[in-house]
Amino acid sequence: WVHFFRALDDDARTGRSRPRSVRMVEVDECVSRTGVSTFAHAKLLEGELKSVSVSELGDQTRKYGAKIATELNRIREEYKYEQWIACTAVVVPGCPDALAASLLGATMEAAKVRGFAEVGAALPSEPSARAGQVSGDALFFGAIENLAGMERPFVITTGMQHPSYAMHRREKEGWDDKSNRIDPRVYLGVTRCTVELTIVEIECAQFANHHSMSIAAAQRGGGVVSVVGTASKLHEAQRVFVDNSDSSGLRRCRLGVTVDLRAPPSAENLRTAVSLKFSKIRNIDDWRQSTFKWEQCAHGVRELNLDGAFHDVPDPCHALDALGLPRLHKQLEILFLRENKLAFAPVWLGQLTSLTELLLGNNQLASVPE
């Protein structure tokens, strides 16, 4: 199990009545953002893609707004607390000046489209000023700098990976992909909550890893953080598997790990893993001789990514059969089998009674089971 922010875990040792928990929500990327880093994307929007930058920035803002509105509605529904509005803050970078207003507008629009009437009514008409100047029963939605020195039980920190903010940092503050510095606005944001922190960002795993938010990112065989929402890089084991809050009030996320049969992850990493991605299997002996066993995943394998794993095996269908996947029939929900040169889909796929998603693209299938 993972504590995303060790700083938040300190609450349990300093006598607070309820330790704070962390939730991470993946924001969908605009088209031009796919496959490039935050600052590389900012450079593109200032150069080669300048002619479409306005539309791309608007699209990305709408995608942020949709996730922010959904999270606000979740807080309202999940905690069923009459004063949820006064207990909630959405904090964003204070620059460029227009970013807070554009994210607020996108959140209002998303709330309207999705029928979140109470969320729409709770949102301020313009970005919040300093928290001390905001009515005590109002939701705070504004620059993180304006919440300095203040706290709210529920805080949504967002916009730190927004291309507008990246463009500002690159042009005005001298940041780029080679910068080893940590953005102080991020830490100002994550330390404002007393009960639950929600990070709403593009590429949550990369964001958490860069800011050392999770010990998972430093573990051999791990390196990714489980997030809420569809991850932008499906070849990584980082789908959503979030547990309910435990008796101490913490919300945990199960780890996703990458499995190399010749050098499997540690037993400790596998014990908590429910999402696995296999590296390439060179021959069937890799499986037979490996110390990896399905039973090491004590909480069950819910997602299995075998994309390209059998691409170089002489008989990929036989190699796939050897894994014994039918034994996972009560666990496995998502199975990736793309790009494996499979001539046919195995009949035993029908035995995976819990399966909700199966990807078989880019194979050489002559038939599939009925």
mmCIF file of C-alpha atoms in Angstrom:
data_model
loop_
_atom_site.group_PDB
_atom_site.id
_atom_site.type_symbol
_atom_site.label_atom_id
_atom_site.label_comp_id
_atom_site.label_asym_id
_atom_site.label_seq_id
_atom_site.Cartn_x
_atom_site.Cartn_y
_atom_site.Cartn_z
ATOM 1 C CA TRP A 1 0.000 0.000 0.000
ATOM 2 C CA VAL A 2 1.144 3.529 -0.645
ATOM 3 C CA HIS A 3 1.080 6.806 1.241
ATOM 4 C CA PHE A 4 1.303 9.333 -1.607
ATOM 5 C CA PHE A 5 2.571 12.197 0.562
ATOM 6 C CA ARG A 6 4.775 11.302 3.473
ATOM 7 C CA ALA A 7 4.264 14.830 4.820
ATOM 8 C CA LEU A 8 0.563 14.075 5.143
ATOM 9 C CA ASP A 9 1.265 10.853 7.047
ATOM 10 C CA ASP A 10 2.843 12.928 9.796
ATOM 11 C CA ASP A 11 -0.650 13.790 11.009
ATOM 12 C CA ALA A 12 -1.086 10.314 12.474
ATOM 13 C CA ARG A 13 1.991 10.834 14.628
ATOM 14 C CA THR A 14 1.204 14.354 15.778
ATOM 15 C CA GLY A 15 -2.179 13.642 17.296
ATOM 16 C CA ARG A 16 -4.589 14.848 14.621
ATOM 17 C CA SER A 17 -7.949 13.154 14.888
ATOM 18 C CA ARG A 18 -7.911 11.994 11.269
ATOM 19 C CA PRO A 19 -4.881 11.539 9.003
ATOM 20 C CA ARG A 20 -5.201 13.235 5.643
ATOM 21 C CA SER A 21 -5.676 11.181 2.500
ATOM 22 C CA VAL A 22 -4.709 11.827 -1.116
ATOM 23 C CA ARG A 23 -6.603 11.182 -4.323
ATOM 24 C CA MET A 24 -5.094 11.582 -7.787
ATOM 25 C CA VAL A 25 -7.217 12.235 -10.871
ATOM 26 C CA GLU A 26 -5.895 11.977 -14.424
ATOM 27 C CA VAL A 27 -6.863 14.784 -16.830
ATOM 28 C CA ASP A 28 -7.245 13.880 -20.503
ATOM 29 C CA GLU A 29 -4.710 15.546 -22.803
ATOM 30 C CA CYS A 30 -5.410 17.861 -25.702
ATOM 31 C CA VAL A 31 -4.294 16.405 -29.037
ATOM 32 C CA SER A 32 -1.002 18.290 -29.316
ATOM 33 C CA ARG A 33 0.051 17.310 -25.765
ATOM 34 C CA THR A 34 0.096 13.564 -26.450
ATOM 35 C CA GLY A 35 3.580 12.084 -26.402
ATOM 36 C CA VAL A 36 5.483 15.230 -25.446
ATOM 37 C CA SER A 37 6.648 16.651 -22.137
ATOM 38 C CA THR A 38 5.082 19.633 -20.388
ATOM 39 C CA PHE A 39 7.712 22.168 -21.460
ATOM 40 C CA ALA A 40 8.202 20.659 -24.923
ATOM 41 C CA HIS A 41 4.475 21.134 -25.461
ATOM 42 C CA ALA A 42 4.712 24.736 -24.267
ATOM 43 C CA LYS A 43 7.519 25.348 -26.757
ATOM 44 C CA LEU A 44 5.437 23.864 -29.585
ATOM 45 C CA LEU A 45 2.478 26.098 -28.758
ATOM 46 C CA GLU A 46 4.773 29.117 -28.841
ATOM 47 C CA GLY A 47 6.367 28.041 -32.132
ATOM 48 C CA GLU A 48 5.295 25.395 -34.654
ATOM 49 C CA LEU A 49 1.738 25.140 -33.309
ATOM 50 C CA LYS A 50 1.182 28.806 -32.573
ATOM 51 C CA SER A 51 -1.622 28.984 -35.164
ATOM 52 C CA VAL A 52 -3.673 26.438 -33.190
ATOM 53 C CA SER A 53 -2.519 27.366 -29.694
ATOM 54 C CA VAL A 54 -5.734 29.184 -28.770
ATOM 55 C CA SER A 55 -7.923 26.213 -29.668
ATOM 56 C CA GLU A 56 -5.548 23.722 -28.011
ATOM 57 C CA LEU A 57 -5.356 25.760 -24.801
ATOM 58 C CA GLY A 58 -9.138 26.052 -24.768
ATOM 59 C CA ASP A 59 -9.560 22.309 -25.270
ATOM 60 C CA GLN A 60 -7.141 21.520 -22.465
ATOM 61 C CA THR A 61 -8.910 23.962 -20.156
ATOM 62 C CA ARG A 62 -12.259 22.282 -20.855
ATOM 63 C CA LYS A 63 -10.764 18.902 -20.024
ATOM 64 C CA TYR A 64 -9.489 20.247 -16.712
ATOM 65 C CA GLY A 65 -12.876 21.806 -15.983
ATOM 66 C CA ALA A 66 -14.690 18.521 -16.557
ATOM 67 C CA LYS A 67 -12.546 16.686 -13.999
ATOM 68 C CA ILE A 68 -12.677 19.518 -11.453
ATOM 69 C CA ALA A 69 -16.477 19.663 -11.623
ATOM 70 C CA THR A 70 -16.720 15.898 -11.238
ATOM 71 C CA GLU A 71 -14.462 15.931 -8.183
ATOM 72 C CA LEU A 72 -16.420 18.750 -6.551
ATOM 73 C CA ASN A 73 -19.608 16.787 -7.076
ATOM 74 C CA ARG A 74 -17.952 13.684 -5.621
ATOM 75 C CA ILE A 75 -16.958 15.580 -2.477
ATOM 76 C CA ARG A 76 -20.531 16.848 -2.144
ATOM 77 C CA GLU A 77 -22.029 13.367 -2.579
ATOM 78 C CA GLU A 78 -19.454 11.265 -0.753
ATOM 79 C CA TYR A 79 -19.196 13.251 2.441
ATOM 80 C CA LYS A 80 -22.844 14.373 2.600
ATOM 81 C CA TYR A 81 -21.761 17.292 4.748
ATOM 82 C CA GLU A 82 -24.027 20.324 4.714
ATOM 83 C CA GLN A 83 -21.114 22.733 5.009
ATOM 84 C CA TRP A 84 -19.071 21.094 2.210
ATOM 85 C CA ILE A 85 -18.933 24.402 0.324
ATOM 86 C CA ALA A 86 -17.234 26.248 3.175
ATOM 87 C CA CYS A 87 -14.865 23.306 3.670
ATOM 88 C CA THR A 88 -13.656 23.090 0.061
ATOM 89 C CA ALA A 89 -11.013 24.935 -1.957
ATOM 90 C CA VAL A 90 -9.882 24.588 -5.563
ATOM 91 C CA VAL A 91 -6.397 26.061 -5.888
ATOM 92 C CA VAL A 92 -4.600 26.809 -9.155
ATOM 93 C CA PRO A 93 -1.401 28.666 -10.127
ATOM 94 C CA GLY A 94 -1.750 32.410 -9.742
ATOM 95 C CA CYS A 95 -0.154 33.054 -13.113
ATOM 96 C CA PRO A 96 -0.721 33.734 -15.863
ATOM 97 C CA ASP A 97 -3.457 36.043 -14.617
ATOM 98 C CA ALA A 98 -6.187 34.598 -16.849
ATOM 99 C CA LEU A 99 -5.648 30.940 -15.922
ATOM 100 C CA ALA A 100 -7.763 30.899 -12.751
ATOM 101 C CA ALA A 101 -10.681 32.593 -14.530
ATOM 102 C CA SER A 102 -10.523 30.236 -17.518
ATOM 103 C CA LEU A 103 -10.451 27.130 -15.303
ATOM 104 C CA LEU A 104 -13.320 28.484 -13.229
ATOM 105 C CA GLY A 105 -15.342 29.155 -16.385
ATOM 106 C CA ALA A 106 -14.648 25.650 -17.714
ATOM 107 C CA THR A 107 -15.695 24.132 -14.383
ATOM 108 C CA MET A 108 -18.944 26.137 -14.422
ATOM 109 C CA GLU A 109 -19.703 24.957 -17.933
ATOM 110 C CA ALA A 110 -18.928 21.318 -17.088
ATOM 111 C CA ALA A 111 -21.149 21.488 -14.000
ATOM 112 C CA LYS A 112 -23.996 22.826 -16.135
ATOM 113 C CA VAL A 113 -23.588 20.217 -18.879
ATOM 114 C CA ARG A 114 -23.323 17.330 -16.410
ATOM 115 C CA GLY A 115 -26.247 18.418 -14.304
ATOM 116 C CA PHE A 116 -24.248 19.250 -11.166
ATOM 117 C CA ALA A 117 -26.622 22.035 -10.149
ATOM 118 C CA GLU A 118 -25.388 22.299 -6.550
ATOM 119 C CA VAL A 119 -21.778 22.514 -7.714
ATOM 120 C CA GLY A 120 -22.655 25.226 -10.207
ATOM 121 C CA ALA A 121 -24.456 27.200 -7.535
ATOM 122 C CA ALA A 122 -21.491 26.880 -5.162
ATOM 123 C CA LEU A 123 -18.886 28.194 -7.590
ATOM 124 C CA PRO A 124 -17.950 31.879 -7.268
ATOM 125 C CA SER A 125 -18.682 34.221 -10.167
ATOM 126 C CA GLU A 126 -14.995 35.156 -10.389
ATOM 127 C CA PRO A 127 -11.736 33.768 -8.951
ATOM 128 C CA SER A 128 -11.514 34.119 -5.193
ATOM 129 C CA ALA A 129 -9.425 36.884 -3.659
ATOM 130 C CA ARG A 130 -7.368 36.332 -0.518
ATOM 131 C CA ALA A 131 -9.018 33.684 1.632
ATOM 132 C CA GLY A 132 -9.362 36.120 4.514
ATOM 133 C CA GLN A 133 -11.546 38.288 2.268
ATOM 134 C CA VAL A 134 -13.768 35.384 1.173
ATOM 135 C CA SER A 135 -17.002 34.747 3.039
ATOM 136 C CA GLY A 136 -16.602 31.914 5.537
ATOM 137 C CA ASP A 137 -19.405 29.908 3.941
ATOM 138 C CA ALA A 138 -18.120 30.271 0.350
ATOM 139 C CA LEU A 139 -16.170 27.810 -1.797
ATOM 140 C CA PHE A 140 -12.656 29.044 -2.558
ATOM 141 C CA PHE A 141 -11.667 28.804 -6.248
ATOM 142 C CA GLY A 142 -8.590 30.799 -7.095
ATOM 143 C CA ALA A 143 -4.844 31.321 -6.992
ATOM 144 C CA ILE A 144 -2.953 29.157 -4.525
ATOM 145 C CA GLU A 145 -1.009 32.233 -3.458
ATOM 146 C CA ASN A 146 -4.285 33.666 -2.123
ATOM 147 C CA LEU A 147 -4.779 30.702 0.205
ATOM 148 C CA ALA A 148 -1.332 31.013 1.781
ATOM 149 C CA GLY A 149 -1.543 30.682 5.546
ATOM 150 C CA MET A 150 -5.085 29.267 5.362
ATOM 151 C CA GLU A 151 -6.469 25.703 5.295
ATOM 152 C CA ARG A 152 -9.577 23.866 4.127
ATOM 153 C CA PRO A 153 -10.591 20.247 4.880
ATOM 154 C CA PHE A 154 -11.014 19.402 1.166
ATOM 155 C CA VAL A 155 -8.525 20.852 -1.304
ATOM 156 C CA ILE A 156 -8.312 20.246 -5.046
ATOM 157 C CA THR A 157 -4.913 21.273 -6.424
ATOM 158 C CA THR A 158 -4.948 21.592 -10.204
ATOM 159 C CA GLY A 159 -3.580 23.425 -13.249
ATOM 160 C CA MET A 160 0.068 22.828 -12.364
ATOM 161 C CA GLN A 161 0.547 20.918 -15.657
ATOM 162 C CA HIS A 162 -1.686 23.210 -17.716
ATOM 163 C CA PRO A 163 0.129 24.390 -20.878
ATOM 164 C CA SER A 164 -0.675 28.054 -20.123
ATOM 165 C CA TYR A 165 1.151 27.749 -16.821
ATOM 166 C CA ALA A 166 4.038 25.886 -18.491
ATOM 167 C CA MET A 167 4.320 28.639 -21.098
ATOM 168 C CA HIS A 168 4.429 31.263 -18.335
ATOM 169 C CA ARG A 169 7.068 29.370 -16.377
ATOM 170 C CA ARG A 170 9.165 28.823 -19.488
ATOM 171 C CA GLU A 171 8.988 32.431 -20.693
ATOM 172 C CA LYS A 172 8.883 34.387 -17.432
ATOM 173 C CA GLU A 173 10.660 32.142 -14.921
ATOM 174 C CA GLY A 174 13.231 30.267 -17.032
ATOM 175 C CA TRP A 175 11.965 26.712 -16.494
ATOM 176 C CA ASP A 176 12.512 23.848 -18.936
ATOM 177 C CA ASP A 177 12.639 20.031 -18.976
ATOM 178 C CA LYS A 178 16.194 20.101 -17.626
ATOM 179 C CA SER A 179 15.222 22.022 -14.510
ATOM 180 C CA ASN A 180 15.792 20.062 -11.324
ATOM 181 C CA ARG A 181 13.922 22.602 -9.235
ATOM 182 C CA ILE A 182 10.614 21.835 -7.544
ATOM 183 C CA ASP A 183 7.736 24.220 -8.152
ATOM 184 C CA PRO A 184 6.971 25.859 -4.778
ATOM 185 C CA ARG A 185 3.354 26.468 -5.832
ATOM 186 C CA VAL A 186 2.810 22.702 -5.886
ATOM 187 C CA TYR A 187 3.887 22.315 -2.279
ATOM 188 C CA LEU A 188 1.957 25.387 -1.235
ATOM 189 C CA GLY A 189 -1.103 23.705 -2.737
ATOM 190 C CA VAL A 190 -0.694 20.234 -1.272
ATOM 191 C CA THR A 191 -0.193 21.500 2.267
ATOM 192 C CA ARG A 192 -3.442 23.484 2.451
ATOM 193 C CA CYS A 193 -5.736 20.521 3.277
ATOM 194 C CA THR A 194 -6.649 18.942 6.603
ATOM 195 C CA VAL A 195 -8.765 15.945 5.494
ATOM 196 C CA GLU A 196 -8.515 15.042 1.793
ATOM 197 C CA LEU A 197 -6.245 16.349 -0.942
ATOM 198 C CA THR A 198 -7.167 15.788 -4.598
ATOM 199 C CA ILE A 199 -4.579 16.274 -7.349
ATOM 200 C CA VAL A 200 -6.248 16.853 -10.735
ATOM 201 C CA GLU A 201 -3.497 16.841 -13.374
ATOM 202 C CA ILE A 202 -2.239 15.659 -16.738
ATOM 203 C CA GLU A 203 0.081 12.627 -16.384
ATOM 204 C CA CYS A 204 -0.409 12.136 -12.659
ATOM 205 C CA ALA A 205 2.291 9.451 -12.476
ATOM 206 C CA GLN A 206 4.953 11.724 -13.977
ATOM 207 C CA PHE A 207 3.769 14.624 -11.835
ATOM 208 C CA ALA A 208 3.910 12.557 -8.628
ATOM 209 C CA ASN A 209 7.280 11.075 -9.505
ATOM 210 C CA HIS A 210 8.889 14.455 -10.258
ATOM 211 C CA HIS A 211 7.685 15.933 -6.981
ATOM 212 C CA SER A 212 8.532 12.778 -4.976
ATOM 213 C CA MET A 213 4.901 12.402 -3.978
ATOM 214 C CA SER A 214 4.958 8.620 -3.817
ATOM 215 C CA ILE A 215 7.395 6.036 -2.553
ATOM 216 C CA ALA A 216 6.031 3.844 -5.355
ATOM 217 C CA ALA A 217 8.002 5.828 -7.900
ATOM 218 C CA ALA A 218 11.276 4.816 -6.276
ATOM 219 C CA GLN A 219 10.538 1.093 -5.977
ATOM 220 C CA ARG A 220 12.123 -1.400 -8.346
ATOM 221 C CA GLY A 221 9.462 -2.936 -10.547
ATOM 222 C CA GLY A 222 7.026 -0.126 -9.780
ATOM 223 C CA GLY A 223 7.684 3.414 -10.852
ATOM 224 C CA VAL A 224 4.078 4.427 -11.551
ATOM 225 C CA VAL A 225 1.265 5.693 -9.397
ATOM 226 C CA SER A 226 -2.284 4.415 -9.628
ATOM 227 C CA VAL A 227 -4.621 7.219 -10.558
ATOM 228 C CA VAL A 228 -8.320 7.926 -10.927
ATOM 229 C CA GLY A 229 -9.396 8.178 -14.558
ATOM 230 C CA THR A 230 -7.948 6.831 -17.776
ATOM 231 C CA ALA A 231 -4.177 7.198 -17.825
ATOM 232 C CA SER A 232 -2.681 8.871 -20.868
ATOM 233 C CA LYS A 233 -0.136 6.102 -21.484
ATOM 234 C CA LEU A 234 -2.004 2.813 -21.597
ATOM 235 C CA HIS A 235 1.182 0.771 -21.979
ATOM 236 C CA GLU A 236 2.041 1.575 -18.369
ATOM 237 C CA ALA A 237 0.431 -0.283 -15.486
ATOM 238 C CA GLN A 238 -1.350 2.677 -13.963
ATOM 239 C CA ARG A 239 -5.109 2.049 -14.225
ATOM 240 C CA VAL A 240 -7.511 2.970 -11.448
ATOM 241 C CA PHE A 241 -7.686 0.713 -8.427
ATOM 242 C CA VAL A 242 -8.540 2.862 -5.416
ATOM 243 C CA ASP A 243 -9.564 1.238 -2.133
ATOM 244 C CA ASN A 244 -12.204 2.622 0.182
ATOM 245 C CA SER A 245 -10.963 4.565 3.177
ATOM 246 C CA ASP A 246 -9.656 2.334 5.953
ATOM 247 C CA SER A 247 -10.420 2.617 9.661
ATOM 248 C CA SER A 248 -7.888 5.416 10.061
ATOM 249 C CA GLY A 249 -9.494 7.456 7.284
ATOM 250 C CA LEU A 250 -6.743 7.011 4.685
ATOM 251 C CA ARG A 251 -7.612 6.230 1.068
ATOM 252 C CA ARG A 252 -5.068 3.891 -0.534
ATOM 253 C CA CYS A 253 -4.263 3.057 -4.151
ATOM 254 C CA ARG A 254 -2.972 -0.309 -5.340
ATOM 255 C CA LEU A 255 0.343 -0.305 -7.174
ATOM 256 C CA GLY A 256 0.871 -1.275 -10.778
ATOM 257 C CA VAL A 257 4.165 -3.041 -11.518
ATOM 258 C CA THR A 258 6.115 -4.175 -14.553
ATOM 259 C CA VAL A 259 7.068 -7.851 -14.588
ATOM 260 C CA ASP A 260 10.254 -9.115 -16.234
ATOM 261 C CA LEU A 261 10.105 -12.898 -15.857
ATOM 262 C CA ARG A 262 13.901 -13.145 -15.759
ATOM 263 C CA ALA A 263 14.128 -10.575 -12.955
ATOM 264 C CA PRO A 264 10.693 -10.359 -11.311
ATOM 265 C CA PRO A 265 9.716 -7.574 -8.891
ATOM 266 C CA SER A 266 10.177 -8.228 -5.205
ATOM 267 C CA ALA A 267 7.605 -10.236 -3.285
ATOM 268 C CA GLU A 268 6.719 -7.063 -1.357
ATOM 269 C CA ASN A 269 5.895 -5.144 -4.543
ATOM 270 C CA LEU A 270 3.863 -8.030 -5.957
ATOM 271 C CA ARG A 271 1.924 -8.486 -2.727
ATOM 272 C CA THR A 272 0.172 -5.140 -3.204
ATOM 273 C CA ALA A 273 -0.024 -5.164 -7.018
ATOM 274 C CA VAL A 274 -3.320 -5.623 -8.866
ATOM 275 C CA SER A 275 -2.193 -4.184 -12.218
ATOM 276 C CA LEU A 276 0.642 -5.941 -14.096
ATOM 277 C CA LYS A 277 2.493 -5.204 -17.331
ATOM 278 C CA PHE A 278 4.752 -7.953 -18.698
ATOM 279 C CA SER A 279 8.027 -7.186 -20.448
ATOM 280 C CA LYS A 280 8.819 -9.178 -23.601
ATOM 281 C CA ILE A 281 8.880 -12.950 -23.110
ATOM 282 C CA ARG A 282 11.737 -14.409 -25.137
ATOM 283 C CA ASN A 283 10.650 -18.051 -25.015
ATOM 284 C CA ILE A 284 8.381 -20.345 -23.020
ATOM 285 C CA ASP A 285 11.255 -21.282 -20.699
ATOM 286 C CA ASP A 286 11.134 -17.722 -19.331
ATOM 287 C CA TRP A 287 7.779 -18.592 -17.796
ATOM 288 C CA ARG A 288 8.677 -22.101 -16.665
ATOM 289 C CA GLN A 289 11.891 -21.044 -14.951
ATOM 290 C CA SER A 290 10.708 -17.752 -13.463
ATOM 291 C CA THR A 291 10.174 -17.336 -9.732
ATOM 292 C CA PHE A 292 7.125 -15.206 -10.469
ATOM 293 C CA LYS A 293 3.792 -16.809 -9.499
ATOM 294 C CA TRP A 294 0.265 -15.441 -9.803
ATOM 295 C CA GLU A 295 -0.314 -16.274 -6.139
ATOM 296 C CA GLN A 296 2.249 -13.634 -5.138
ATOM 297 C CA CYS A 297 -0.353 -10.987 -6.028
ATOM 298 C CA ALA A 298 -2.222 -11.392 -2.775
ATOM 299 C CA HIS A 299 -5.050 -9.047 -3.733
ATOM 300 C CA GLY A 300 -5.681 -10.560 -7.166
ATOM 301 C CA VAL A 301 -4.693 -9.476 -10.677
ATOM 302 C CA ARG A 302 -7.367 -7.127 -11.970
ATOM 303 C CA GLU A 303 -5.527 -5.701 -14.985
ATOM 304 C CA LEU A 304 -2.992 -7.591 -17.112
ATOM 305 C CA ASN A 305 -1.092 -5.892 -19.930
ATOM 306 C CA LEU A 306 0.540 -8.403 -22.307
ATOM 307 C CA ASP A 307 0.840 -6.022 -25.276
ATOM 308 C CA GLY A 308 3.795 -7.198 -27.385
ATOM 309 C CA ALA A 309 4.914 -9.680 -24.730
ATOM 310 C CA PHE A 310 4.840 -12.664 -27.165
ATOM 311 C CA HIS A 311 5.824 -10.772 -30.322
ATOM 312 C CA ASP A 312 9.196 -12.540 -30.637
ATOM 313 C CA VAL A 313 8.095 -15.997 -29.440
ATOM 314 C CA PRO A 314 7.948 -18.637 -32.238
ATOM 315 C CA ASP A 315 4.512 -19.915 -31.145
ATOM 316 C CA PRO A 316 2.798 -17.012 -29.350
ATOM 317 C CA CYS A 317 -0.545 -18.827 -28.969
ATOM 318 C CA HIS A 318 1.139 -21.739 -27.151
ATOM 319 C CA ALA A 319 3.125 -19.339 -24.980
ATOM 320 C CA LEU A 320 -0.060 -17.493 -24.029
ATOM 321 C CA ASP A 321 -1.776 -20.763 -23.094
ATOM 322 C CA ALA A 322 1.171 -21.657 -20.834
ATOM 323 C CA LEU A 323 0.522 -18.673 -18.561
ATOM 324 C CA GLY A 324 -2.576 -20.344 -17.169
ATOM 325 C CA LEU A 325 -4.771 -17.251 -17.271
ATOM 326 C CA PRO A 326 -8.062 -19.159 -16.713
ATOM 327 C CA ARG A 327 -7.106 -19.434 -13.031
ATOM 328 C CA LEU A 328 -7.614 -15.653 -12.860
ATOM 329 C CA HIS A 329 -11.220 -15.914 -14.040
ATOM 330 C CA LYS A 330 -12.671 -14.434 -10.829
ATOM 331 C CA GLN A 331 -10.163 -11.564 -10.719
ATOM 332 C CA LEU A 332 -9.186 -10.327 -14.162
ATOM 333 C CA GLU A 333 -11.188 -7.332 -15.396
ATOM 334 C CA ILE A 334 -8.936 -5.856 -18.111
ATOM 335 C CA LEU A 335 -6.693 -7.801 -20.521
ATOM 336 C CA PHE A 336 -4.359 -6.330 -23.176
ATOM 337 C CA LEU A 337 -3.161 -8.763 -25.881
ATOM 338 C CA ARG A 338 -2.270 -6.407 -28.727
ATOM 339 C CA GLU A 339 0.698 -6.770 -31.113
ATOM 340 C CA ASN A 340 1.491 -10.422 -30.340
ATOM 341 C CA LYS A 341 1.143 -12.032 -33.809
ATOM 342 C CA LEU A 342 -1.673 -14.218 -32.463
ATOM 343 C CA ALA A 343 -3.234 -16.376 -35.198
ATOM 344 C CA PHE A 344 -6.335 -17.066 -33.119
ATOM 345 C CA ALA A 345 -7.857 -15.977 -29.844
ATOM 346 C CA PRO A 346 -7.836 -18.776 -27.244
ATOM 347 C CA VAL A 347 -11.146 -20.433 -26.424
ATOM 348 C CA TRP A 348 -10.511 -20.062 -22.691
ATOM 349 C CA LEU A 349 -11.101 -16.302 -22.951
ATOM 350 C CA GLY A 350 -14.740 -17.178 -22.405
ATOM 351 C CA GLN A 351 -13.846 -18.523 -18.963
ATOM 352 C CA LEU A 352 -12.726 -15.095 -17.743
ATOM 353 C CA THR A 353 -16.112 -14.293 -16.257
ATOM 354 C CA SER A 354 -15.043 -11.011 -14.611
ATOM 355 C CA LEU A 355 -13.513 -9.583 -17.808
ATOM 356 C CA THR A 356 -14.969 -6.209 -18.838
ATOM 357 C CA GLU A 357 -12.346 -5.059 -21.364
ATOM 358 C CA LEU A 358 -10.338 -7.099 -23.909
ATOM 359 C CA LEU A 359 -7.944 -5.532 -26.437
ATOM 360 C CA LEU A 360 -6.782 -7.761 -29.314
ATOM 361 C CA GLY A 361 -5.714 -5.221 -31.938
ATOM 362 C CA ASN A 362 -2.712 -5.559 -34.293
ATOM 363 C CA ASN A 363 -2.610 -9.364 -34.315
ATOM 364 C CA GLN A 364 -3.077 -11.856 -37.181
ATOM 365 C CA LEU A 365 -6.371 -13.337 -36.022
ATOM 366 C CA ALA A 366 -8.144 -15.720 -38.352
ATOM 367 C CA SER A 367 -10.909 -16.373 -35.843
ATOM 368 C CA VAL A 368 -12.164 -15.434 -32.393
ATOM 369 C CA PRO A 369 -14.256 -17.565 -30.029
ATOM 370 C CA GLU A 370 -18.000 -16.950 -30.063
#
